[in-house]
Coordinates of C-alpha atoms in Angstrom, one line a residue:
Chain A
X1 CA 0.0 0.0 0.0
X2 CA 1.5 3.3 -1.0
X3 CA 1.5 6.0 1.6
X4 CA -1.1 8.7 1.0
X5 CA 0.3 12.0 -0.2
X6 CA 1.3 14.6 2.4
X7 CA -1.7 16.8 1.5
X8 CA -4.0 13.9 2.2
X9 CA -2.4 12.8 5.5
X10 CA -4.7 13.5 8.4
X11 CA -3.1 13.0 11.8
X12 CA -4.9 12.8 15.1
X13 CA -3.0 13.3 18.3
X14 CA -4.7 11.8 21.4
X15 CA -3.3 13.6 24.4
X16 CA -1.9 17.1 24.5
X17 CA 0.9 17.1 27.1
X18 CA 4.5 18.1 26.4
X19 CA 5.0 15.2 24.0
X20 CA 1.6 15.8 22.2
X21 CA 2.3 19.5 21.6
X22 CA 5.9 18.8 20.5
X23 CA 4.6 16.2 18.0
X24 CA 2.0 18.7 16.8
X25 CA 4.8 21.2 16.1
X26 CA 6.7 18.5 14.2
X27 CA 3.7 17.5 12.1
X28 CA 2.7 21.1 11.3
X29 CA 6.2 21.6 9.8
X30 CA 5.3 19.0 7.2
X31 CA 1.6 19.2 6.6
X32 CA 0.2 21.2 3.7
X33 CA -2.6 22.7 5.8
X34 CA -3.0 22.9 9.6
X35 CA -6.5 21.4 9.3
X36 CA -4.8 18.1 8.5
X37 CA -3.8 18.0 12.2
X38 CA -6.4 17.2 14.9
X39 CA -5.9 17.1 18.7
X40 CA -8.2 15.2 21.0
X41 CA -7.9 15.5 24.8
X42 CA -10.5 15.3 27.6
X43 CA -9.4 18.4 29.3
X44 CA -12.2 21.0 29.3
X45 CA -10.1 24.0 28.3
X46 CA -8.4 22.1 25.5
X47 CA -9.0 24.8 22.8
X48 CA -7.7 27.7 24.8
X49 CA -4.8 25.6 26.1
X50 CA -3.6 24.5 22.6
X51 CA -4.0 28.0 21.2
X52 CA -2.0 29.4 24.1
X53 CA 0.6 26.7 24.6
X54 CA 1.3 25.3 21.1
X55 CA 2.9 28.5 19.7
X56 CA 5.8 28.0 22.3
X57 CA 6.8 24.9 20.2
X58 CA 6.5 26.6 16.8
X59 CA 8.9 28.9 14.9
X60 CA 7.5 32.5 15.0
X61 CA 6.3 32.4 11.4
X62 CA 4.1 29.4 12.3
X63 CA 2.5 30.8 15.5
X64 CA -0.7 31.6 13.6
X65 CA -1.2 27.9 12.7
X66 CA -2.0 26.9 16.3
X67 CA -5.5 28.3 16.0
X68 CA -6.2 26.5 12.7
X69 CA -5.6 22.9 13.8
X70 CA -8.7 20.9 14.4
X71 CA -9.8 20.3 18.1
X72 CA -12.1 17.3 18.3
X73 CA -14.7 17.1 21.1
X74 CA -15.4 13.4 20.7
X75 CA -13.2 10.4 20.0
X76 CA -15.4 9.6 17.0
X77 CA -14.9 13.0 15.4
X78 CA -11.2 12.8 16.2
X79 CA -10.5 9.6 14.4
X80 CA -13.2 8.9 11.9
X81 CA -11.3 10.5 9.0
X82 CA -7.7 10.1 10.3
X83 CA -4.9 8.3 8.4
X84 CA -2.7 8.3 11.5
X85 CA -3.7 8.1 15.1
X86 CA -0.9 8.9 17.5
X87 CA -1.5 8.4 21.2
X88 CA 0.3 10.1 24.1
X89 CA -2.3 9.8 26.8
X90 CA -1.7 8.7 30.4
X91 CA 1.0 6.0 30.9
X92 CA -1.6 3.5 32.1
X93 CA -2.3 0.1 30.7
X94 CA -6.0 0.3 31.4
X95 CA -6.3 3.6 29.6
X96 CA -4.4 2.4 26.5
X97 CA -5.9 -1.1 26.4
X98 CA -9.4 0.5 26.5
X99 CA -8.6 3.2 24.0
X100 CA -7.4 1.1 21.1
X101 CA -10.6 -1.1 20.7
X102 CA -12.6 2.1 20.5
X103 CA -10.2 3.7 18.0
X104 CA -10.3 0.5 16.0
X105 CA -14.1 0.7 15.8
X106 CA -14.2 4.3 14.8
X107 CA -11.2 4.9 12.5
X108 CA -10.7 4.1 8.8
X109 CA -9.6 0.5 8.2
X110 CA -6.1 1.4 6.9
X111 CA -5.3 4.1 9.5
X112 CA -2.0 3.6 11.4
X113 CA -2.1 3.3 15.2
X114 CA 0.9 4.6 17.1
X115 CA 1.5 4.8 20.8
X116 CA 4.2 7.2 22.2
X117 CA 4.5 5.2 25.4
X118 CA 7.9 4.9 26.9
X119 CA 7.1 1.6 28.7
X120 CA 3.9 -0.2 27.9
X121 CA 4.5 -2.6 25.0
X122 CA 2.1 -2.7 22.0
X123 CA 1.3 -6.4 22.7
X124 CA -0.2 -5.4 26.1
X125 CA -2.0 -2.3 24.7
X126 CA -3.6 -4.4 22.0
X127 CA -5.1 -7.2 24.2
X128 CA -8.7 -6.1 23.5
X129 CA -8.2 -5.2 19.9
X130 CA -9.8 -7.3 17.1
X131 CA -6.8 -6.7 14.9
X132 CA -3.6 -6.2 17.0
X133 CA -1.6 -6.2 13.8
X134 CA -2.4 -2.5 13.3
X135 CA -0.7 -1.2 16.4
X136 CA 3.0 -0.4 17.2
X137 CA 4.9 1.8 19.6
X138 CA 6.5 4.9 18.1
X139 CA 8.5 6.2 21.0
X140 CA 10.0 9.7 20.5
X141 CA 12.9 11.1 22.3
X142 CA 11.8 14.2 24.1
X143 CA 11.2 16.8 22.6
X144 CA 10.3 15.2 19.3
X145 CA 10.2 18.4 17.3
X146 CA 13.9 18.7 18.0
X147 CA 15.3 15.2 18.5
X148 CA 15.5 13.0 15.4
X149 CA 15.2 9.6 17.0
X150 CA 12.0 7.5 16.9
X151 CA 12.0 4.0 18.3
X152 CA 9.6 1.9 16.4
X153 CA 8.7 -1.1 18.7
X154 CA 6.2 -3.5 17.0
X155 CA 4.7 -6.4 18.9
X156 CA 5.2 -9.9 17.4
X157 CA 1.7 -9.4 15.9
X158 CA 2.3 -6.1 14.2
X159 CA 1.9 -6.3 10.4
X160 CA 5.2 -5.8 8.5
X161 CA 3.3 -3.4 6.1
X162 CA 2.3 -1.2 9.1
X163 CA 6.0 -1.1 10.2
X164 CA 7.1 -0.3 6.6
X165 CA 4.5 2.5 6.2
X166 CA 5.6 4.0 9.6
X167 CA 9.2 3.9 8.6
X168 CA 8.5 5.5 5.3
X169 CA 6.5 8.3 7.0
X170 CA 9.3 9.3 9.4
X171 CA 12.1 8.9 6.8
X172 CA 10.2 11.2 4.4
X173 CA 10.3 13.8 7.2
X174 CA 14.0 13.5 7.6
X175 CA 13.8 11.9 11.0
X176 CA 15.7 8.9 12.3
X177 CA 13.4 5.9 12.9
X178 CA 14.9 2.7 14.2
X179 CA 12.9 -0.6 14.4
X180 CA 13.6 -2.3 17.8
X181 CA 13.3 -6.0 17.1
X182 CA 11.8 -7.2 20.4
X183 CA 9.6 -5.7 23.0
X184 CA 11.9 -5.0 25.9
X185 CA 11.6 -3.0 29.1
X186 CA 12.5 0.6 28.3
X187 CA 13.3 -0.1 24.7
X188 CA 16.9 0.9 23.8
X189 CA 17.5 4.6 24.1
X190 CA 16.2 4.9 27.7
X191 CA 18.0 1.8 28.8
X192 CA 21.3 3.2 27.6
X193 CA 20.7 6.6 29.2
X194 CA 19.6 5.0 32.4
X195 CA 22.7 2.8 32.6
X196 CA 24.9 5.9 32.4
X197 CA 22.5 7.7 34.9
X198 CA 22.9 4.8 37.4
X199 CA 26.7 5.1 37.3
X200 CA 26.4 8.9 37.5
X201 CA 24.4 8.6 40.7
X202 CA 26.9 6.1 42.1
X203 CA 29.9 8.4 41.4
X204 CA 28.2 11.5 42.9
X205 CA 27.1 9.4 45.8
X206 CA 30.6 8.1 46.3
X207 CA 31.8 11.7 46.6
X208 CA 34.1 11.7 43.5
X209 CA 32.4 14.6 41.8
X210 CA 29.4 16.9 42.3
X211 CA 26.2 16.7 40.2
X212 CA 27.4 19.8 38.3
X213 CA 30.9 18.4 37.7
X214 CA 29.4 15.2 36.5
X215 CA 27.2 16.9 34.0
X216 CA 30.1 19.1 32.9
X217 CA 32.3 15.9 32.3
X218 CA 29.6 14.5 30.1
X219 CA 29.0 17.8 28.2
X220 CA 32.8 18.2 27.5
X221 CA 33.6 14.6 26.5
X222 CA 31.2 11.8 25.5
X223 CA 28.2 14.1 24.8
X224 CA 29.8 15.9 21.9
X225 CA 31.7 12.7 20.9
X226 CA 28.5 10.7 20.7
X227 CA 26.6 13.4 18.9
X228 CA 29.1 12.7 16.1
X229 CA 29.8 9.0 16.4
X230 CA 28.1 6.5 18.6
X231 CA 29.9 4.3 21.2
X232 CA 30.8 1.4 18.9
X233 CA 32.1 3.6 16.1
X234 CA 34.1 5.7 18.6
X235 CA 35.8 2.8 20.3
X236 CA 36.4 1.2 16.9
X237 CA 38.3 4.3 15.9
X238 CA 40.1 4.3 19.3
X239 CA 41.4 0.8 18.7
X240 CA 43.8 1.6 15.9
X241 CA 44.0 -0.7 12.9
X242 CA 42.4 -3.6 14.8
X243 CA 39.3 -1.5 15.6
X244 CA 37.0 -2.4 18.4
X245 CA 38.8 -5.7 18.9
X246 CA 42.1 -3.8 19.3
X247 CA 40.4 -1.5 21.8
X248 CA 39.3 -4.4 24.0
X249 CA 42.7 -6.1 23.6
X250 CA 44.4 -2.8 24.8
X251 CA 42.2 -1.8 27.6
X252 CA 39.6 -4.6 28.1
X253 CA 41.2 -5.2 31.5
X254 CA 40.3 -1.7 32.7
X255 CA 36.9 -1.9 31.1
X256 CA 36.1 -5.1 33.0
X257 CA 37.4 -3.7 36.3
X258 CA 35.1 -0.7 35.9
X259 CA 32.2 -3.1 35.1
X260 CA 33.0 -5.3 38.0
X261 CA 32.7 -2.5 40.6
X262 CA 30.1 -0.4 38.8
X263 CA 27.6 1.2 41.1
X264 CA 24.4 -0.7 41.9
X265 CA 22.3 2.2 43.4
X266 CA 18.6 1.7 43.4
X267 CA 15.6 4.0 43.1
X268 CA 14.5 5.0 46.6
X269 CA 18.0 4.5 48.2
X270 CA 19.7 7.0 50.4
X271 CA 21.4 8.8 47.5
X272 CA 18.2 10.5 46.5
X273 CA 18.2 13.3 49.1
X274 CA 21.7 14.5 48.4
X275 CA 21.4 14.2 44.6
X276 CA 17.9 15.7 44.3
X277 CA 19.0 18.6 46.5
X278 CA 22.3 19.3 44.7
X279 CA 20.5 19.2 41.3
X280 CA 17.7 21.6 42.5
X281 CA 20.2 24.0 44.0
X282 CA 22.4 24.1 40.9
X283 CA 19.8 24.2 38.2
X284 CA 16.6 25.6 39.6
X285 CA 14.4 26.1 36.6
X286 CA 16.2 24.8 33.5
X287 CA 16.0 27.1 30.5
X288 CA 14.5 24.6 28.2
X289 CA 14.3 27.1 25.3
X290 CA 18.0 27.6 25.4
X291 CA 18.6 23.8 25.6
X292 CA 16.3 23.1 22.6
X293 CA 17.8 26.0 20.5
X294 CA 21.3 24.8 21.3
X295 CA 20.5 21.1 20.6
X296 CA 19.1 22.2 17.2
X297 CA 22.4 24.0 16.4
X298 CA 24.4 20.9 17.4
X299 CA 22.3 18.6 15.2
X300 CA 22.6 21.2 12.3
X301 CA 26.4 21.2 12.8
X302 CA 26.6 17.5 12.4
X303 CA 24.1 17.4 9.4
X304 CA 26.1 20.1 7.7
X305 CA 29.4 18.3 8.0
X306 CA 27.7 15.1 6.8
X307 CA 26.4 16.8 3.7
X308 CA 29.9 18.1 2.9
X309 CA 31.4 14.6 2.7
Chain B
X1 CA 52.9 30.6 43.8
X2 CA 51.9 32.5 40.7
X3 CA 51.9 30.6 37.5
X4 CA 54.8 31.6 35.2
X5 CA 53.8 33.7 32.3
X6 CA 52.9 31.9 29.1
X7 CA 56.1 33.0 27.3
X8 CA 58.1 31.4 30.2
X9 CA 56.2 28.1 30.3
X10 CA 58.4 25.2 29.1
X11 CA 56.5 22.0 28.6
X12 CA 58.1 18.6 28.1
X13 CA 56.0 15.7 26.8
X14 CA 57.3 12.3 27.6
X15 CA 55.8 9.9 25.0
X16 CA 54.8 10.8 21.5
X17 CA 51.9 8.5 20.6
X18 CA 48.4 9.7 19.6
X19 CA 47.8 11.4 22.9
X20 CA 51.3 12.9 23.0
X21 CA 51.0 14.5 19.6
X22 CA 47.5 15.7 20.2
X23 CA 48.7 17.4 23.4
X24 CA 51.6 18.9 21.5
X25 CA 49.1 20.4 19.1
X26 CA 47.0 21.8 22.0
X27 CA 50.1 23.3 23.7
X28 CA 51.4 24.8 20.5
X29 CA 48.2 26.8 20.1
X30 CA 48.9 28.6 23.4
X31 CA 52.7 28.9 23.6
X32 CA 54.5 32.0 22.4
X33 CA 57.3 30.1 20.6
X34 CA 57.4 26.4 19.5
X35 CA 60.8 26.0 21.3
X36 CA 58.9 26.2 24.6
X37 CA 57.6 22.7 23.8
X38 CA 59.9 19.6 24.0
X39 CA 59.2 16.0 23.2
X40 CA 61.1 13.1 24.6
X41 CA 60.7 9.6 23.4
X42 CA 63.0 6.6 23.1
X43 CA 62.1 5.8 19.5
X44 CA 65.1 6.1 17.3
X45 CA 63.3 8.0 14.5
X46 CA 61.6 10.5 16.8
X47 CA 62.7 13.6 15.0
X48 CA 61.5 12.5 11.6
X49 CA 58.3 10.9 13.1
X50 CA 57.3 14.2 14.9
X51 CA 58.1 16.4 11.9
X52 CA 56.0 14.1 9.7
X53 CA 53.1 13.2 12.0
X54 CA 52.5 16.3 14.2
X55 CA 51.3 18.5 11.3
X56 CA 48.3 16.2 10.9
X57 CA 47.1 17.5 14.3
X58 CA 47.8 21.2 13.5
X59 CA 45.8 23.7 11.6
X60 CA 47.4 24.4 8.2
X61 CA 48.9 27.8 9.3
X62 CA 50.8 26.0 12.1
X63 CA 52.2 23.1 10.1
X64 CA 55.6 24.8 10.0
X65 CA 55.8 24.8 13.8
X66 CA 56.3 21.0 14.0
X67 CA 60.0 21.3 13.0
X68 CA 60.7 24.0 15.5
X69 CA 59.7 22.2 18.7
X70 CA 62.6 20.8 20.7
X71 CA 63.4 17.1 20.5
X72 CA 65.4 15.9 23.5
X73 CA 67.7 13.0 23.2
X74 CA 68.1 12.4 26.9
X75 CA 65.7 12.6 29.8
X76 CA 68.0 15.0 31.5
X77 CA 68.0 17.5 28.6
X78 CA 64.3 17.0 28.3
X79 CA 63.3 18.0 31.8
X80 CA 66.1 20.1 33.3
X81 CA 64.5 23.4 32.3
X82 CA 60.9 22.4 32.1
X83 CA 58.1 24.0 34.1
X84 CA 55.7 21.2 33.3
X85 CA 56.4 17.5 32.6
X86 CA 53.5 15.6 31.1
X87 CA 53.9 11.9 30.7
X88 CA 52.0 9.6 28.2
X89 CA 54.4 6.7 28.0
X90 CA 53.5 3.0 28.1
X91 CA 50.6 2.1 30.4
X92 CA 52.8 0.2 32.7
X93 CA 53.3 0.7 36.4
X94 CA 56.9 -0.3 36.3
X95 CA 57.6 2.2 33.6
X96 CA 55.9 5.1 35.4
X97 CA 57.1 4.3 38.9
X98 CA 60.7 4.2 37.6
X99 CA 60.3 7.4 35.5
X100 CA 59.1 9.8 38.2
X101 CA 62.1 9.4 40.6
X102 CA 64.4 10.1 37.7
X103 CA 62.4 13.1 36.6
X104 CA 62.3 14.3 40.2
X105 CA 66.1 14.2 40.3
X106 CA 66.6 16.1 37.0
X107 CA 63.7 18.6 36.8
X108 CA 63.5 22.1 38.5
X109 CA 62.1 21.9 42.0
X110 CA 58.8 23.7 41.2
X111 CA 58.0 21.9 37.9
X112 CA 54.6 20.2 37.7
X113 CA 54.4 16.5 37.1
X114 CA 51.4 15.2 35.2
X115 CA 50.6 11.7 34.0
X116 CA 48.0 11.2 31.2
X117 CA 47.3 7.6 32.3
X118 CA 43.8 6.3 32.0
X119 CA 44.2 3.8 34.7
X120 CA 47.3 3.9 36.9
X121 CA 46.7 6.1 40.0
X122 CA 49.2 8.8 41.0
X123 CA 49.7 7.1 44.4
X124 CA 51.0 4.0 42.7
X125 CA 53.2 5.9 40.2
X126 CA 54.7 7.9 43.0
X127 CA 55.9 5.0 45.3
X128 CA 59.6 5.6 44.5
X129 CA 59.5 9.4 44.6
X130 CA 61.1 11.4 47.4
X131 CA 58.2 13.9 47.2
X132 CA 55.0 12.3 45.9
X133 CA 53.1 15.6 46.6
X134 CA 54.3 16.9 43.2
X135 CA 52.5 14.3 41.0
X136 CA 48.9 14.0 39.8
X137 CA 47.0 12.4 37.0
X138 CA 45.8 14.8 34.2
X139 CA 43.7 12.4 32.2
X140 CA 42.6 13.9 28.8
X141 CA 39.7 12.7 26.8
X142 CA 40.9 11.6 23.4
X143 CA 41.9 13.6 21.3
X144 CA 42.8 16.4 23.8
X145 CA 43.4 19.0 21.1
X146 CA 39.7 18.8 20.4
X147 CA 37.9 17.6 23.6
X148 CA 37.7 20.1 26.4
X149 CA 37.7 17.7 29.4
X150 CA 40.7 17.0 31.6
X151 CA 40.2 14.8 34.6
X152 CA 42.6 15.9 37.4
X153 CA 43.1 13.0 39.7
X154 CA 45.4 13.8 42.6
X155 CA 46.5 11.2 45.1
X156 CA 45.9 11.8 48.8
X157 CA 49.5 13.1 48.9
X158 CA 49.3 15.6 46.1
X159 CA 49.9 19.1 47.3
X160 CA 46.8 21.4 47.0
X161 CA 49.0 24.1 45.4
X162 CA 50.0 21.6 42.7
X163 CA 46.3 20.9 42.0
X164 CA 45.5 24.7 42.0
X165 CA 48.4 25.5 39.6
X166 CA 47.2 22.7 37.3
X167 CA 43.6 23.9 37.4
X168 CA 44.7 27.4 36.6
X169 CA 46.9 26.3 33.7
X170 CA 44.0 24.5 31.9
X171 CA 41.4 27.1 32.7
X172 CA 43.6 29.8 31.2
X173 CA 43.6 27.7 28.0
X174 CA 39.8 27.6 27.9
X175 CA 39.7 23.9 28.7
X176 CA 37.4 22.2 31.2
X177 CA 39.4 20.6 34.0
X178 CA 37.5 18.7 36.8
X179 CA 39.2 17.5 40.0
X180 CA 38.1 13.9 40.8
X181 CA 38.1 13.7 44.6
X182 CA 39.3 10.1 45.0
X183 CA 41.5 7.8 43.1
X184 CA 39.0 5.3 41.6
X185 CA 39.3 2.7 38.9
X186 CA 38.8 4.3 35.5
X187 CA 38.1 7.8 37.0
X188 CA 34.7 9.2 36.0
X189 CA 34.4 9.8 32.3
X190 CA 35.5 6.3 31.2
X191 CA 33.4 4.7 33.9
X192 CA 30.3 6.5 32.6
X193 CA 31.0 5.6 29.0
X194 CA 31.8 2.0 29.8
X195 CA 28.5 1.7 31.7
X196 CA 26.7 2.7 28.5
X197 CA 28.9 0.6 26.4
X198 CA 28.1 -2.5 28.5
X199 CA 24.4 -2.0 28.0
X200 CA 25.0 -1.3 24.3
X201 CA 26.8 -4.6 23.9
X202 CA 24.0 -6.4 25.8
X203 CA 21.3 -4.9 23.6
X204 CA 23.1 -5.8 20.3
X205 CA 23.9 -9.2 21.7
X206 CA 20.2 -9.7 22.6
X207 CA 19.3 -9.0 19.0
X208 CA 17.3 -5.8 19.6
X209 CA 19.3 -3.6 17.3
X210 CA 22.4 -3.9 15.1
X211 CA 25.7 -2.1 16.0
X212 CA 25.0 0.5 13.4
X213 CA 21.4 1.1 14.7
X214 CA 22.6 1.4 18.3
X215 CA 25.2 4.0 17.3
X216 CA 22.5 5.9 15.3
X217 CA 20.2 5.8 18.3
X218 CA 22.9 7.5 20.5
X219 CA 23.8 10.0 17.8
X220 CA 20.2 11.1 17.3
X221 CA 19.1 11.3 21.0
X222 CA 21.3 11.3 24.1
X223 CA 24.5 12.3 22.2
X224 CA 23.3 15.8 21.1
X225 CA 21.3 16.1 24.3
X226 CA 24.3 15.5 26.5
X227 CA 26.5 17.7 24.4
X228 CA 24.2 20.5 25.6
X229 CA 23.1 19.4 29.1
X230 CA 24.4 16.5 31.1
X231 CA 22.2 13.7 32.5
X232 CA 21.2 15.3 35.8
X233 CA 20.3 18.6 34.2
X234 CA 18.4 16.8 31.5
X235 CA 16.3 14.7 33.8
X236 CA 15.9 17.6 36.1
X237 CA 14.3 19.5 33.2
X238 CA 12.3 16.4 32.3
X239 CA 10.7 16.2 35.7
X240 CA 8.6 19.3 35.4
X241 CA 8.4 21.7 38.4
X242 CA 9.6 19.0 40.8
X243 CA 12.8 18.5 38.8
X244 CA 14.8 15.3 39.2
X245 CA 12.7 14.2 42.1
X246 CA 9.6 14.6 40.0
X247 CA 11.3 12.6 37.2
X248 CA 12.0 9.7 39.6
X249 CA 8.5 9.9 41.0
X250 CA 7.0 9.7 37.5
X251 CA 9.1 7.0 35.9
X252 CA 11.3 5.7 38.7
X253 CA 9.5 2.4 38.3
X254 CA 10.6 2.0 34.7
X255 CA 14.1 3.2 35.6
X256 CA 14.5 0.5 38.3
X257 CA 13.1 -2.2 36.0
X258 CA 15.7 -1.3 33.4
X259 CA 18.4 -1.3 36.1
X260 CA 17.2 -4.7 37.4
X261 CA 17.6 -6.5 34.2
X262 CA 20.5 -4.5 32.7
X263 CA 23.0 -6.6 30.7
X264 CA 25.9 -8.1 32.6
X265 CA 28.1 -9.0 29.6
X266 CA 31.8 -9.4 30.3
X267 CA 35.0 -8.9 28.4
X268 CA 35.9 -12.1 26.6
X269 CA 32.3 -13.5 26.5
X270 CA 30.6 -14.8 23.4
X271 CA 29.3 -11.5 22.2
X272 CA 32.7 -10.4 21.0
X273 CA 32.8 -12.3 17.7
X274 CA 29.5 -10.9 16.5
X275 CA 30.0 -7.4 17.8
X276 CA 33.6 -7.0 16.6
X277 CA 32.6 -8.4 13.1
X278 CA 29.6 -6.1 12.7
X279 CA 31.6 -3.1 13.8
X280 CA 34.4 -3.9 11.4
X281 CA 32.1 -4.6 8.5
X282 CA 30.1 -1.4 9.0
X283 CA 32.8 1.1 9.8
X284 CA 36.1 -0.3 8.3
X285 CA 38.6 2.6 8.7
X286 CA 36.9 5.4 10.5
X287 CA 37.4 8.9 9.1
X288 CA 38.9 10.4 12.2
X289 CA 39.5 13.7 10.5
X290 CA 35.8 14.1 9.8
X291 CA 34.9 13.0 13.3
X292 CA 37.3 15.6 14.8
X293 CA 36.2 18.4 12.5
X294 CA 32.6 17.7 13.2
X295 CA 33.1 17.4 17.0
X296 CA 34.8 20.8 16.9
X297 CA 31.8 22.3 15.1
X298 CA 29.5 20.7 17.7
X299 CA 31.5 22.2 20.6
X300 CA 31.6 25.6 18.8
X301 CA 27.8 25.5 18.4
X302 CA 27.3 25.0 22.1
X303 CA 29.9 27.6 23.1
X304 CA 28.4 30.1 20.7
X305 CA 24.9 29.7 22.2
X306 CA 26.4 29.9 25.7
X307 CA 28.1 33.2 24.8
X308 CA 24.7 34.6 23.6
X309 CA 23.0 34.1 26.9

């Protein structure tokens, strides 16, 4: 099945939190008319809220579009003509597993069903669906209007054509979708980040560095390195002519010693008080606009150098 | 003790591998005359090697400087007038613990002694020194002429004035030195990177993604994010008004589940064959020049946005 043309795409977002509005901004950048985008949310002030909040995610020349997107007042009117239904409602299995059978009843037969969940697998969300092959997880990295990654996590029942159409959709928008081959707690990106976070907490807790110093270490070493080439490529380059194998031959002993005594802190342990407090005192309210603007420049710098090769 | 003026700084590098030449390039950018830099190495072709290889680390307008730096033929002539002695010789305790007592005998009494080791603590390197208070580890992130981070790892015997002078030196050069408060296997940066690497290997080994997909995930999500704001600041921003504490309240359950079943692969295990082979096949010879040029642009993008605030 060929993907419908961009001017015929009709996307419905279910849920209008931070992720929902950021996705709205991303979609608006690629749709022909703002009316092709619909938001459905049960909050009573949804129209005022979207008109007021969405412009914060949009470039100035698009601010006006916020008032032209469609706000649906019922699930039926939200999905009945949609080609894509993208859900970022509450992270609750009961919400999602009740939602999809309803959507399935009301939406066109070939509409794509995407969940932005960071933790509830498509197989669990689809338990009450007649046709679970239509659903997959499309997990964005926050905020999706800036970050290129989308983790596509199908269940074992998801139809390959649904996966292919989803891949084609995101690739056509210049994003970076990756299909995760198994449903797995936390998928891939968060698992990687949480592994580094755990060791970060351990090292701060052990008194080696402060929260601020740890962040600065990451910002001035592996952050910029990994923005350019991921861990395997980096260590492959670091291993000389024998690549990654040479790297492990040279310093595998140190790597293993670090792994052996890596920190096993847990959520709720004693570190929380100290680490939460330090973080609050140093950062207060983070300037997210600055972060997003700067992240965009970083991504543009890499893209630009890629295009020059 | 006030740091000597830049025009009076005389730096001797012991060891001329990748790190040594990269440090040479970094120092040359800040010294008044190339003769203030000296390289000592036991390889017989050291002069030709430096003249031929060092320019690869230098901007074109500085290529000519490579032939003007001093090449010492004995340790005595290398260190007798130095204000800083920076060692990146073989990663062997016997080498380093024999070197420093010699250097101590031959160098001026107030010269700074720095080791670039990634794993051998200053306390162990200093066992044969008369005055172990003069030595500390100054661990660069590779390649140091590009990456801003320097991990300063004093032993418990290192003199605070030695630490302060070292900090002042690197700050004056616009780098990002961080003092690590305890000697600890792998220090901080490598421990963090290795924690993420271990989970990366696990996820590739478990068949969730390929080596290339894993790298792309990092390059399009946490890489650019952490180039801009480190993990604590990022999750603090992600937790809404309650910051990092709010983040853990919201998704601490998922974080803990990811931690509980994180991959415990080890060096030498079965994953190596598959992961080494995939990496070799995908990347072959990495274009390190492109990587370094692009990393520089990324760092400049962040610095530029910082200067605008």
